[in-house]
PDB file of C-alpha atoms in Angstrom:
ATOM      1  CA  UNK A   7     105.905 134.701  94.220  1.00 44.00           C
ATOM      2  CA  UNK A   8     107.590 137.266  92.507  1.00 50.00           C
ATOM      3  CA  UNK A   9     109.541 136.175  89.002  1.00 48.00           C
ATOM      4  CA  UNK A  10     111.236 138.256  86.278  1.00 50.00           C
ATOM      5  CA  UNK A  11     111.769 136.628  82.609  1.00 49.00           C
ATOM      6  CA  UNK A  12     113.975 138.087  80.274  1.00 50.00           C
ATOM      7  CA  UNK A  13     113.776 138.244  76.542  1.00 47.00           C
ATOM      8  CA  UNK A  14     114.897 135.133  74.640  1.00 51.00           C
ATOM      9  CA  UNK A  15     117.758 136.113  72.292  1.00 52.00           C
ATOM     10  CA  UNK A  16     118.231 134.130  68.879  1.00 51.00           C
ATOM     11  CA  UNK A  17     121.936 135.191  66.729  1.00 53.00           C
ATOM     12  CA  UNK A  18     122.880 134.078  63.796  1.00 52.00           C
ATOM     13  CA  UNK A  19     126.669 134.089  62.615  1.00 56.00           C
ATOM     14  CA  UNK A  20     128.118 133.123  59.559  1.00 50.00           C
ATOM     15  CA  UNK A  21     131.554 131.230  60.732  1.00 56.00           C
ATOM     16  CA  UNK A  22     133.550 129.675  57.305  1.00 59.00           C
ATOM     17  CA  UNK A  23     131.045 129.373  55.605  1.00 59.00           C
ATOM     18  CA  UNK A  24     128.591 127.559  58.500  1.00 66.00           C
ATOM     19  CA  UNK A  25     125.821 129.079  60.297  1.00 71.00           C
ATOM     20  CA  UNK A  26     126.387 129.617  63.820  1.00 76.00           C
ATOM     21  CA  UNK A  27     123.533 130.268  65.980  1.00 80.00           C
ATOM     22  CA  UNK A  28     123.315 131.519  69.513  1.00 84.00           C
ATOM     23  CA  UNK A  29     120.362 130.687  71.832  1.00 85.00           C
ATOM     24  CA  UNK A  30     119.418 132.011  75.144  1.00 88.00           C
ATOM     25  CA  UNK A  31     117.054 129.937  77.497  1.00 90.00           C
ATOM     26  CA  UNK A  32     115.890 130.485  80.423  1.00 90.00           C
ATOM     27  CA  UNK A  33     115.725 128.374  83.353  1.00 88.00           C
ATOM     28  CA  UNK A  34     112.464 127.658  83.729  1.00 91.00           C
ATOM     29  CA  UNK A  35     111.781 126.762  80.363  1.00 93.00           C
ATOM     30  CA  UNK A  36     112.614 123.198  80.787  1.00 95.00           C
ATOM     31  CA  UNK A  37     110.154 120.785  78.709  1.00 96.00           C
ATOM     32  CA  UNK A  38     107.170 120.467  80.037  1.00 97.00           C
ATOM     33  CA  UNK A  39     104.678 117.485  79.941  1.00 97.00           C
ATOM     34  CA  UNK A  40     107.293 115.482  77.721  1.00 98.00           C
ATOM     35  CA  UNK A  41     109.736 113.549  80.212  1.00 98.00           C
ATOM     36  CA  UNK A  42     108.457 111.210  82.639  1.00 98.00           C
ATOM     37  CA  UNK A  43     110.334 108.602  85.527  1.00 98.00           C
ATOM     38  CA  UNK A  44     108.377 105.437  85.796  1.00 98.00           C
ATOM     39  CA  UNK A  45     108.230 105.917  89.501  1.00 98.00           C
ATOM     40  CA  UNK A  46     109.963 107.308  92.415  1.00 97.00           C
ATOM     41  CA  UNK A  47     112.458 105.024  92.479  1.00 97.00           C
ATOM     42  CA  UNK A  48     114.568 106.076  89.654  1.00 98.00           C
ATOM     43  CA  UNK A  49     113.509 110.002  90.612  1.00 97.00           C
ATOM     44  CA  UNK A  50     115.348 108.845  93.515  1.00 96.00           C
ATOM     45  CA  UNK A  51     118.176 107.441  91.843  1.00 96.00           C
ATOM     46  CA  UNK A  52     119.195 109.580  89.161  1.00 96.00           C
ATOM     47  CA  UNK A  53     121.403 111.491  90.701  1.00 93.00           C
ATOM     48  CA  UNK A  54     123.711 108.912  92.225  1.00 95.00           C
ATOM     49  CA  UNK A  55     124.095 106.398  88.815  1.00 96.00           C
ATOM     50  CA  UNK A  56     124.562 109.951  87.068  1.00 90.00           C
ATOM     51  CA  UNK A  57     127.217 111.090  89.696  1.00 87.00           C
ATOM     52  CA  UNK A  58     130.174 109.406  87.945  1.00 86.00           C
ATOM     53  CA  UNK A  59     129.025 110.223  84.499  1.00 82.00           C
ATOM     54  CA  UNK A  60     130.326 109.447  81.504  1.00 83.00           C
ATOM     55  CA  UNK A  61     129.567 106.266  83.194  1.00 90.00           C
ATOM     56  CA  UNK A  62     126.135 105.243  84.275  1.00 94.00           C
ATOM     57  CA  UNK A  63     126.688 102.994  87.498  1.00 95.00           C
ATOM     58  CA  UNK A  64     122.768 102.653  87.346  1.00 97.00           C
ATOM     59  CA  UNK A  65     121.603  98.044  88.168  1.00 96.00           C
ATOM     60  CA  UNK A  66     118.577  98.296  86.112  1.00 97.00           C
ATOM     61  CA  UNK A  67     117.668  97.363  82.652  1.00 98.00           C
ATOM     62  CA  UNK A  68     114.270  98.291  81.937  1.00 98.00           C
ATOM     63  CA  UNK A  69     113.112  95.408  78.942  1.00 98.00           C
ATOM     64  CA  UNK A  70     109.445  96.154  78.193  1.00 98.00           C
ATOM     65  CA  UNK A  71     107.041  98.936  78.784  1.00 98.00           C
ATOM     66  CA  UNK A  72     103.588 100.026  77.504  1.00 98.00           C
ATOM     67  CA  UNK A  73     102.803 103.750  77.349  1.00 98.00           C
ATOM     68  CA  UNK A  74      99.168 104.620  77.578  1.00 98.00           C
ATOM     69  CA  UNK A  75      97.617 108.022  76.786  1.00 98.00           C
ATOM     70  CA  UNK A  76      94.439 110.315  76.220  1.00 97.00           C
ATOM     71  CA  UNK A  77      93.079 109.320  73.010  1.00 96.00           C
ATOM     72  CA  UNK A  78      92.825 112.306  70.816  1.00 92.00           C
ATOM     73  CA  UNK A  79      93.166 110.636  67.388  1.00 89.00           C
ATOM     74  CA  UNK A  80      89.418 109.822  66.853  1.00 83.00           C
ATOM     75  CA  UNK A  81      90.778 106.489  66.223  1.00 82.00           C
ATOM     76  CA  UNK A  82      89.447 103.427  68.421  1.00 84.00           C
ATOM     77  CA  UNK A  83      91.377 100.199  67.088  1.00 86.00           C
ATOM     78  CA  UNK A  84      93.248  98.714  69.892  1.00 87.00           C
ATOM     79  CA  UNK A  85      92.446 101.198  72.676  1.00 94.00           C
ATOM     80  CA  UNK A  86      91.725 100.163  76.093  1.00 95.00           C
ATOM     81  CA  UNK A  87      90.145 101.263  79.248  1.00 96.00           C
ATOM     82  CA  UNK A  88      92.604 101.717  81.856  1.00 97.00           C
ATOM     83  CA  UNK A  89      92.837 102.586  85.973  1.00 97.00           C
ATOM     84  CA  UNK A  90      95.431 105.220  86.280  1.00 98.00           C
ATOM     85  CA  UNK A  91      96.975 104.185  90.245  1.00 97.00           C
ATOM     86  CA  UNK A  92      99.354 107.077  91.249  1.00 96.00           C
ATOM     87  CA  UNK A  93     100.495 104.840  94.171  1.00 96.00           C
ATOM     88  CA  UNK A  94     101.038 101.507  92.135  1.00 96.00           C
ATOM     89  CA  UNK A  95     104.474 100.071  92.444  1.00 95.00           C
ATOM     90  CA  UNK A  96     105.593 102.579  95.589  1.00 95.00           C
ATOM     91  CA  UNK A  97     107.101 101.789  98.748  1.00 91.00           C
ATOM     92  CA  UNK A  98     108.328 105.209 100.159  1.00 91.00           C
ATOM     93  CA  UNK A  99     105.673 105.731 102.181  1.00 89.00           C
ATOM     94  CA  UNK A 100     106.707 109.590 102.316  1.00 90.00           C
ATOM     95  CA  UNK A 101     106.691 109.993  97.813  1.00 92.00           C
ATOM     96  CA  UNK A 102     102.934 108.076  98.283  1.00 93.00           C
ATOM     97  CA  UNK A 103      99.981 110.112  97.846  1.00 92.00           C
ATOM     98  CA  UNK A 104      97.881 107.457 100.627  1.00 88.00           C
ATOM     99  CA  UNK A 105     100.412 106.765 102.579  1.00 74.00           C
ATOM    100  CA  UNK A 106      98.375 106.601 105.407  1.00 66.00           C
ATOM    101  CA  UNK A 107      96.001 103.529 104.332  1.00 67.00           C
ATOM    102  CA  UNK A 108      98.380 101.898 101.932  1.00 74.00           C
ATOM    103  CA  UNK A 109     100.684  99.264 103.596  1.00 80.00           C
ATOM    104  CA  UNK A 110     104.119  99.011 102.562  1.00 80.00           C
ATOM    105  CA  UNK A 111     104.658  94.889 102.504  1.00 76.00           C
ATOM    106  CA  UNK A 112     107.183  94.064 105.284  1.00 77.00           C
ATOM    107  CA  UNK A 113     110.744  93.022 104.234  1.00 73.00           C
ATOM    108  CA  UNK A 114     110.074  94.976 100.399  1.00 72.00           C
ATOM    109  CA  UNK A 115     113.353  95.837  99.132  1.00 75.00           C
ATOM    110  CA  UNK A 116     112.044  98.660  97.792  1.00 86.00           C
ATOM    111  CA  UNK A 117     112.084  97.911  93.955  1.00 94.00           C
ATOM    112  CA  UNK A 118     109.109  98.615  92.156  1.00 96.00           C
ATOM    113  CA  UNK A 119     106.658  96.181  91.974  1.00 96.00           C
ATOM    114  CA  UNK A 120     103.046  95.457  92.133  1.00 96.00           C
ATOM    115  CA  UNK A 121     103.657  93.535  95.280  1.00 93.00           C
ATOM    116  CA  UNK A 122     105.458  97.128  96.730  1.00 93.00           C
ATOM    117  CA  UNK A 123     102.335  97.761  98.470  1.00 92.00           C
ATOM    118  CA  UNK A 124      98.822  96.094  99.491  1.00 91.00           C
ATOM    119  CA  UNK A 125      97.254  98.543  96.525  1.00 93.00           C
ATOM    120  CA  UNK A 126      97.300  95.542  93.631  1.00 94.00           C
ATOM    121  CA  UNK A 127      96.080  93.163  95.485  1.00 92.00           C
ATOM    122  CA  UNK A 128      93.365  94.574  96.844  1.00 90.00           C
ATOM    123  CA  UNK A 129      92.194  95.769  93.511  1.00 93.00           C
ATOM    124  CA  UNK A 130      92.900  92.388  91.549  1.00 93.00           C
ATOM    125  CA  UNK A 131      90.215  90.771  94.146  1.00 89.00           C
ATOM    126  CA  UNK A 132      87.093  92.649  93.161  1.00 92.00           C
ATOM    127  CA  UNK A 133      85.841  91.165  89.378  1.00 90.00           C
ATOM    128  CA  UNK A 134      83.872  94.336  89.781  1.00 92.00           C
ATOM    129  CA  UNK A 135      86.601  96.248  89.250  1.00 94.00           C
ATOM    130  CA  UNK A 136      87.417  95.113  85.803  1.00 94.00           C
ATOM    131  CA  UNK A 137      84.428  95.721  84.314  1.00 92.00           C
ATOM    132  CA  UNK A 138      84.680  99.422  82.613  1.00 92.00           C
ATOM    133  CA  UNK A 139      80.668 100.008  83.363  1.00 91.00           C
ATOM    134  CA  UNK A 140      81.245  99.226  87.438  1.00 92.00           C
ATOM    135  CA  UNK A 141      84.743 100.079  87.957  1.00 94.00           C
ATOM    136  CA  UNK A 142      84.193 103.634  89.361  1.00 94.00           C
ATOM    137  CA  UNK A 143      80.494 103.328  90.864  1.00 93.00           C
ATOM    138  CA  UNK A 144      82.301 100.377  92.604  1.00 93.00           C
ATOM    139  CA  UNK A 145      85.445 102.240  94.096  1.00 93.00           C
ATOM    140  CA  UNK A 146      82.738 105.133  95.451  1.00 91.00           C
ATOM    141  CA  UNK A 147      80.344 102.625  97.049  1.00 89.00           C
ATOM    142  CA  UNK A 148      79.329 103.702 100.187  1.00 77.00           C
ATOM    143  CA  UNK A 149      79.118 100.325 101.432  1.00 75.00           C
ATOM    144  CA  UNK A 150      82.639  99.319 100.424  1.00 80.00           C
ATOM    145  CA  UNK A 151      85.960 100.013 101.730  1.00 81.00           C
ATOM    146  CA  UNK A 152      87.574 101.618  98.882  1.00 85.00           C
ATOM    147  CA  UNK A 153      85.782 104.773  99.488  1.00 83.00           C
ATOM    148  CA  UNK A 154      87.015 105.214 103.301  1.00 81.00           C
ATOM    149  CA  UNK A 155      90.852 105.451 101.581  1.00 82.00           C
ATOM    150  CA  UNK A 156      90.572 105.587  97.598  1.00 90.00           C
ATOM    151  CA  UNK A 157      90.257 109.017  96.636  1.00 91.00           C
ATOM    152  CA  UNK A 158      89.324 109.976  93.145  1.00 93.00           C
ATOM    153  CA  UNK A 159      91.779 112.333  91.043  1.00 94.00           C
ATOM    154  CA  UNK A 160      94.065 112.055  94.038  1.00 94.00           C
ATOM    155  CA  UNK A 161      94.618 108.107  94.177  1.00 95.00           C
ATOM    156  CA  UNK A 162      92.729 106.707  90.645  1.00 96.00           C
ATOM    157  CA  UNK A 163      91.819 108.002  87.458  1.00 97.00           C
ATOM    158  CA  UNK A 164      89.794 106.079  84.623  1.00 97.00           C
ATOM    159  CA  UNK A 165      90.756 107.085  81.378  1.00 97.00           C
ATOM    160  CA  UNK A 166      88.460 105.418  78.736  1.00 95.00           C
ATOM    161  CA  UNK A 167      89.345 104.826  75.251  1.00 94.00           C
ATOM    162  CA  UNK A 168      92.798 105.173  75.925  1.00 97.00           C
ATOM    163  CA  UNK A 169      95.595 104.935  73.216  1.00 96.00           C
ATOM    164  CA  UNK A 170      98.661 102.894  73.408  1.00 97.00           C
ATOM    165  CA  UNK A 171     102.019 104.727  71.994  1.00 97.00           C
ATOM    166  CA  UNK A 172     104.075 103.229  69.417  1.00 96.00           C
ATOM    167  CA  UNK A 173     107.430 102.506  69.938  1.00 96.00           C
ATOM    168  CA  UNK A 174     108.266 105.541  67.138  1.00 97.00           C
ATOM    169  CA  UNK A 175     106.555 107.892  69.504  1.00 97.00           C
ATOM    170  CA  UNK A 176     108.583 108.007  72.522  1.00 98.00           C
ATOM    171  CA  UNK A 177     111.984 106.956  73.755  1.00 98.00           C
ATOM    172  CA  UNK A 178     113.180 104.969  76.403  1.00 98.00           C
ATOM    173  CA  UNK A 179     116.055 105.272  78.853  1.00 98.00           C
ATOM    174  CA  UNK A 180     116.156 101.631  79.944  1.00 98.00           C
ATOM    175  CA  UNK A 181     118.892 102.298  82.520  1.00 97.00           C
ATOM    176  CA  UNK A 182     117.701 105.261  83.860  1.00 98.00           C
ATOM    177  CA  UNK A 183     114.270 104.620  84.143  1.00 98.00           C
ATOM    178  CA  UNK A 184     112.244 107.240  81.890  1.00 98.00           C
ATOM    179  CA  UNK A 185     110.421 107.458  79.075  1.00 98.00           C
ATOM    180  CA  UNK A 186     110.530 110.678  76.308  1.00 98.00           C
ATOM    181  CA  UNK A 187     107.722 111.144  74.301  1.00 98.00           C
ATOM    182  CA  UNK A 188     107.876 112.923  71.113  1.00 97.00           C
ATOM    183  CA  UNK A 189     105.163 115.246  71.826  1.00 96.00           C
ATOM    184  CA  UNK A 190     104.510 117.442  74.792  1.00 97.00           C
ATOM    185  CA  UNK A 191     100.926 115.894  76.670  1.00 97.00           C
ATOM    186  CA  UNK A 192      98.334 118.527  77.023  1.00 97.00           C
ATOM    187  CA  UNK A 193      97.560 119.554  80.532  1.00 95.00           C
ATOM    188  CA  UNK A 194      94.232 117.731  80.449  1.00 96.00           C
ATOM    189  CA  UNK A 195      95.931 114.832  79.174  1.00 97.00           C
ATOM    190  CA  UNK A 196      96.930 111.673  81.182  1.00 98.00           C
ATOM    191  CA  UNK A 197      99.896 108.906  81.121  1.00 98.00           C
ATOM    192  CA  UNK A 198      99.622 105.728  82.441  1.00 98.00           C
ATOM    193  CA  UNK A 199     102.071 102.965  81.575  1.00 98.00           C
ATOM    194  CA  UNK A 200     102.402  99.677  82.415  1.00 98.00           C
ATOM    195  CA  UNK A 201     106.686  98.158  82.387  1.00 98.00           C
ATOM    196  CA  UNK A 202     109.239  95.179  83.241  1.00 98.00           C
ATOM    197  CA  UNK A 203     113.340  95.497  84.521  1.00 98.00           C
ATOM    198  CA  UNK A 204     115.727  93.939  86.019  1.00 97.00           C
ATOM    199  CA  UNK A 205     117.982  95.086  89.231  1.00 96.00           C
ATOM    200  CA  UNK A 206     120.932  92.814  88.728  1.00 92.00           C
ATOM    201  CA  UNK A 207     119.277  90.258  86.823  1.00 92.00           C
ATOM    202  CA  UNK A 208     115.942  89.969  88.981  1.00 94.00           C
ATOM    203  CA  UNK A 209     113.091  90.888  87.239  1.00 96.00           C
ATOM    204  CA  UNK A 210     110.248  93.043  88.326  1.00 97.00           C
ATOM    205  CA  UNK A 211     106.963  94.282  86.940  1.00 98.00           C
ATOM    206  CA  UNK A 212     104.289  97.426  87.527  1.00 98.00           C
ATOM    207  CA  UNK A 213     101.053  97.415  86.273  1.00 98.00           C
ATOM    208  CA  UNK A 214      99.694  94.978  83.703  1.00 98.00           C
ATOM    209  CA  UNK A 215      99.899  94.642  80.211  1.00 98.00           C
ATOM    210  CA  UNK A 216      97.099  94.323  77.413  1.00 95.00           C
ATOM    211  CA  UNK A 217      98.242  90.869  77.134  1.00 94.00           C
ATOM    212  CA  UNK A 218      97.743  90.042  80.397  1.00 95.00           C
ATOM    213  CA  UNK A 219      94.262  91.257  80.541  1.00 93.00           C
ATOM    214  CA  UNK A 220      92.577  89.915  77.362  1.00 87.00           C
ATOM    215  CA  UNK A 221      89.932  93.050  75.485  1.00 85.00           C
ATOM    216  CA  UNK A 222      86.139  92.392  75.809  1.00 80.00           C
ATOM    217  CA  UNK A 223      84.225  94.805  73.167  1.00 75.00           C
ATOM    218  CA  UNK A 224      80.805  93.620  75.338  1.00 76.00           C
ATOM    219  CA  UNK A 225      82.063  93.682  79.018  1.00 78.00           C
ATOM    220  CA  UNK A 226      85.379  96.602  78.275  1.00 82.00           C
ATOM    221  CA  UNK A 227      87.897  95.187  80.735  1.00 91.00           C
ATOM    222  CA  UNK A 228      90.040  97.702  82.738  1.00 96.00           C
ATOM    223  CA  UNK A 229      93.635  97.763  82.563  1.00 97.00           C
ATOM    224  CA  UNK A 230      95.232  98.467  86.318  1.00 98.00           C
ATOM    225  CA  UNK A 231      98.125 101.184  85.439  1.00 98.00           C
ATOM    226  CA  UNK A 232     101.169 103.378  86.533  1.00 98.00           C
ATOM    227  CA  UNK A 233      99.761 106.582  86.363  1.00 98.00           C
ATOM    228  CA  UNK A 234     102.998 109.245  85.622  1.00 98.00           C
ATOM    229  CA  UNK A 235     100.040 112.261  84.984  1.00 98.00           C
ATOM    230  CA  UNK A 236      96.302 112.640  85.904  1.00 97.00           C
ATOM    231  CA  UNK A 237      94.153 114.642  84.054  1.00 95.00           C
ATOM    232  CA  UNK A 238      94.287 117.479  86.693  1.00 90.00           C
ATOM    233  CA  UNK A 239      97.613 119.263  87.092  1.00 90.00           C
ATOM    234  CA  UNK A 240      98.275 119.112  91.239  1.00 93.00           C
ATOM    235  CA  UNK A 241     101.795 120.212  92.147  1.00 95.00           C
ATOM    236  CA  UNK A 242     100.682 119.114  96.251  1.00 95.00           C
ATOM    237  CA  UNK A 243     101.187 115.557  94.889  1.00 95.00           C
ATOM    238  CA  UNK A 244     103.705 113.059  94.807  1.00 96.00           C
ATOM    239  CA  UNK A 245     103.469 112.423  90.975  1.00 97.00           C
ATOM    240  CA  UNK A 246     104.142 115.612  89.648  1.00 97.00           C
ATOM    241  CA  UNK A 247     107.555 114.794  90.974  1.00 97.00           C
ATOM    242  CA  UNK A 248     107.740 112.525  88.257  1.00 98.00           C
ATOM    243  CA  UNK A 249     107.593 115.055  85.692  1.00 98.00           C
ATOM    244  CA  UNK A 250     111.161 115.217  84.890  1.00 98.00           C
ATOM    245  CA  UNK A 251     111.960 119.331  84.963  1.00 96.00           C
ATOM    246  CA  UNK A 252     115.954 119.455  84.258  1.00 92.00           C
ATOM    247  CA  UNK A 253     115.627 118.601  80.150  1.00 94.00           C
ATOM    248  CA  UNK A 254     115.565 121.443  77.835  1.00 92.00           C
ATOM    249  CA  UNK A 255     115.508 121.658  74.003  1.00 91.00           C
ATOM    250  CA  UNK A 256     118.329 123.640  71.898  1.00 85.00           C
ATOM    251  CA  UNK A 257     115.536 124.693  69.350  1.00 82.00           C
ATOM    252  CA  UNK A 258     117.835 122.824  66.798  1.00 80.00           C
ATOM    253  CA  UNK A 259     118.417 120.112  64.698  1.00 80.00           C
ATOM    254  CA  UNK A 260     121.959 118.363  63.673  1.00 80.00           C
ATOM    255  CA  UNK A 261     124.290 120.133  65.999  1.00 81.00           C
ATOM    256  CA  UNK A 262     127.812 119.405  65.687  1.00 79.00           C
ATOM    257  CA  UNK A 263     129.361 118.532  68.643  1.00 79.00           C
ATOM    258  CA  UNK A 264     132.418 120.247  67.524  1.00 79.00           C
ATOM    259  CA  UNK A 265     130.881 123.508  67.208  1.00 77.00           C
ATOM    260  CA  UNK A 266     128.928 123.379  70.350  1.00 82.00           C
ATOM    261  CA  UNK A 267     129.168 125.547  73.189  1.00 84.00           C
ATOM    262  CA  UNK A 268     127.768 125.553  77.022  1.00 85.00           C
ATOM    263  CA  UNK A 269     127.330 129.034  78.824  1.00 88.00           C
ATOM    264  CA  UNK A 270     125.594 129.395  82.595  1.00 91.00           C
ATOM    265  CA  UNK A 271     124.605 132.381  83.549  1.00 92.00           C
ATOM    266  CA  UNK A 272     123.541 134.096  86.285  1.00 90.00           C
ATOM    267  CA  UNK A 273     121.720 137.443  86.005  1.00 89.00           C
ATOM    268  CA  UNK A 274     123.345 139.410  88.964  1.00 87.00           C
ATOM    269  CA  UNK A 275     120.326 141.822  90.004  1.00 87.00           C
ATOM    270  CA  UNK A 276     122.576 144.298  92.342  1.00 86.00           C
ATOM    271  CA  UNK A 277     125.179 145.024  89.764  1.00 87.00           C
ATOM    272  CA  UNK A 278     123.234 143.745  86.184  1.00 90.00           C
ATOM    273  CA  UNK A 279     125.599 142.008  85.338  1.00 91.00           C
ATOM    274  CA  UNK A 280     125.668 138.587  83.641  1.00 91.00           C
ATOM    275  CA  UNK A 281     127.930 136.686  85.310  1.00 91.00           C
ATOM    276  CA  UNK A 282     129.006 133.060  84.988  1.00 92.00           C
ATOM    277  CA  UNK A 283     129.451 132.148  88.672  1.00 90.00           C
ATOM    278  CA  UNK A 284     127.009 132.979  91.580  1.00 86.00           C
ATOM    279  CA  UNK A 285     128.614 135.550  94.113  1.00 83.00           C
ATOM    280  CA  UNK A 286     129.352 134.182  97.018  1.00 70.00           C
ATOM    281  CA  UNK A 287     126.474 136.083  99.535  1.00 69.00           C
ATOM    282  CA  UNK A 288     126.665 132.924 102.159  1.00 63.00           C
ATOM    283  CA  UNK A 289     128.319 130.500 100.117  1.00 74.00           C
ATOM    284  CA  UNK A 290     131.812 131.407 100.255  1.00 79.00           C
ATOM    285  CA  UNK A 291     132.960 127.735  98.949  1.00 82.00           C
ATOM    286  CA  UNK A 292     131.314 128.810  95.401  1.00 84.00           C
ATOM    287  CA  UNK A 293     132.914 131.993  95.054  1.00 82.00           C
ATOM    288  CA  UNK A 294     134.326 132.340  91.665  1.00 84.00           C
ATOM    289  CA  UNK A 295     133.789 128.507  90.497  1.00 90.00           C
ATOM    290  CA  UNK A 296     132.108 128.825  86.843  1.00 91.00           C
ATOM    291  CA  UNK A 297     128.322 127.363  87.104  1.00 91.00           C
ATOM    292  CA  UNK A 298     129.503 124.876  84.640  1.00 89.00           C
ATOM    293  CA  UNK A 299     131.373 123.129  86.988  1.00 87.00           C
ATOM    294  CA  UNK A 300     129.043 123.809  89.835  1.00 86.00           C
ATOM    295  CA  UNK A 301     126.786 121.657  88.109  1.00 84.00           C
ATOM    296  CA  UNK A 302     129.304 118.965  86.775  1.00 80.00           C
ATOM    297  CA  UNK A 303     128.242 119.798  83.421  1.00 81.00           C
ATOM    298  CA  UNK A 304     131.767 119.742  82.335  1.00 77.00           C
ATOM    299  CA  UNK A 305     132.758 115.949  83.028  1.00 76.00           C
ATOM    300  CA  UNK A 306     133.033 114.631  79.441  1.00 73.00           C
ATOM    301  CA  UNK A 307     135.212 116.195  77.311  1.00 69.00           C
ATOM    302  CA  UNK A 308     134.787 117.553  73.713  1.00 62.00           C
TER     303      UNK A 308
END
């Protein structure tokens, strides 16, 4: 793979009295380890409630999550041990990392749910897999089944200790189905999260909540999760699809809409140029239409 990365350029301008600022960004540097979907199902989505933008024509109204991360506070009031499940709440057998093993329940209608899949209820019938001490020696017995299809990193994580988020420290996009957190995660770091919506007034839920599963200080018991990002970075699995990719930050604070202004470019390698439309080498219906628009970022007006 071959890339070439050009210099960032910051301007300042003085315009009547204001300060005007010009950024370029590039376009791989999108956010990284900030913007999450809450499962494939609104990866899938997105596109088609954005389509008619400025209205959202997205069903779902998400009314309750819990976001669960590494603990890196030193801090241990309130945190729980939880089971990071990559495949919890699927049923696109082809965006599952075990596809193979994990049956899809007949007749789903393919909303997220714990019941998406045989994965929850296979796991809620072991007590041995709520107790923090067992949970992992259990899922790699030799003399169990979880081993022949439960792989670790790719299909379960245990993250101990883990801290839940305030609501200050991330955003949610209830109809869209993603959560922003205020800081970028670490690469070593994991998400899990745990969340209740409604498609047209029926409600549905993934993962469990730390009411649901009452804290033992003796006997730690394990929260089953959502995980949105394992401890290991693997782009050759379904969840880093998840990682949202097409967000990027202006570098600024309090920009007036008025003032604002939108330029795509395309650096045109044969001629070095910088051009604002792609030229049309195969793709003669894009010949001379402005990226902008090629993109439907122009649909709302000032």
């Amino acid at each position: 793979v071959y890339s070439q990365q050009r210099g960032k350029i910051t301007e300042t301008e003085i315009s009547g009295g204001a300060q005007v600022t010009k950024f370029d960004i590039q376009g791989d540097n999108y956010e990284v380890n900030k913007h999450f979907f809450l499962t494939q199902y609104f990866r899938s989505n997105y596109n088609s409630w954005m389509s008619g933008l400025p209205i959202i024509s997205s069903p779902v109204i998400v009314t309750r999550v819990e976001v669960w991360v590494t603990n890196r506070t030193g801090a241990f009031e309130g945190v729980r041990d939880v089971l990071g499940l990559q495949d919890l709440g699927e049923s696109d057998t082809s965006k599952m990392a075990n596809h193979a093993t994990q049956v899809v329940i007949p007749g789903n209608d393919r909303a997220p749910s714990n019941g998406s899949n045989n994965l929850y209820n296979i796991l809620i019938g072991d007590d041995r897999l709520r107790n923090s001490f067992d949970v992992i020696q259990t899922l790699q017995s030799q003399s169990l089944q979880y081993k022949d299809y439960l792989q670790p990193i790719r299909d379960y994580q245990l993250l101990n200790y883990a801290r839940q988020l305030t609501a200050s420290e991330f955003t949610l996009n209830e109809r869209l189905g993603y959560i922003s957190l205020n800081n970028s995660l670490n690469p070593d770091e994991m998400l899990c999260v745990a969340f209740e919506y409604t498609i047209n007034g029926v409600p549905y839920k993934v993962g469990e909540f730390s009411g649901d599963v009452p804290s033992n200080s003796q006997r730690p018991n394990v929260l089953f999760l959502k995980m949105l990002k394992g401890q290991n970075i693997r782009t050759d699995y379904p969840m880093w699809d998840l990682m949202m990719k097409n967000i990027y930050s202006l570098g600024a604070y309090q920009v007036q809409p008025k003032d604002f202004r939108l330029n795509i470019i395309y650096a045109d390698d044969p001629s070095g140029a910088d051009l604002n439309y792609i030229p049309a080498n195969g793709e003669p219906q894009l010949k001379g239409v402005p990226l902008l628009t090629v993109l439907n970022l122009d649909r709302i007006n000032t």
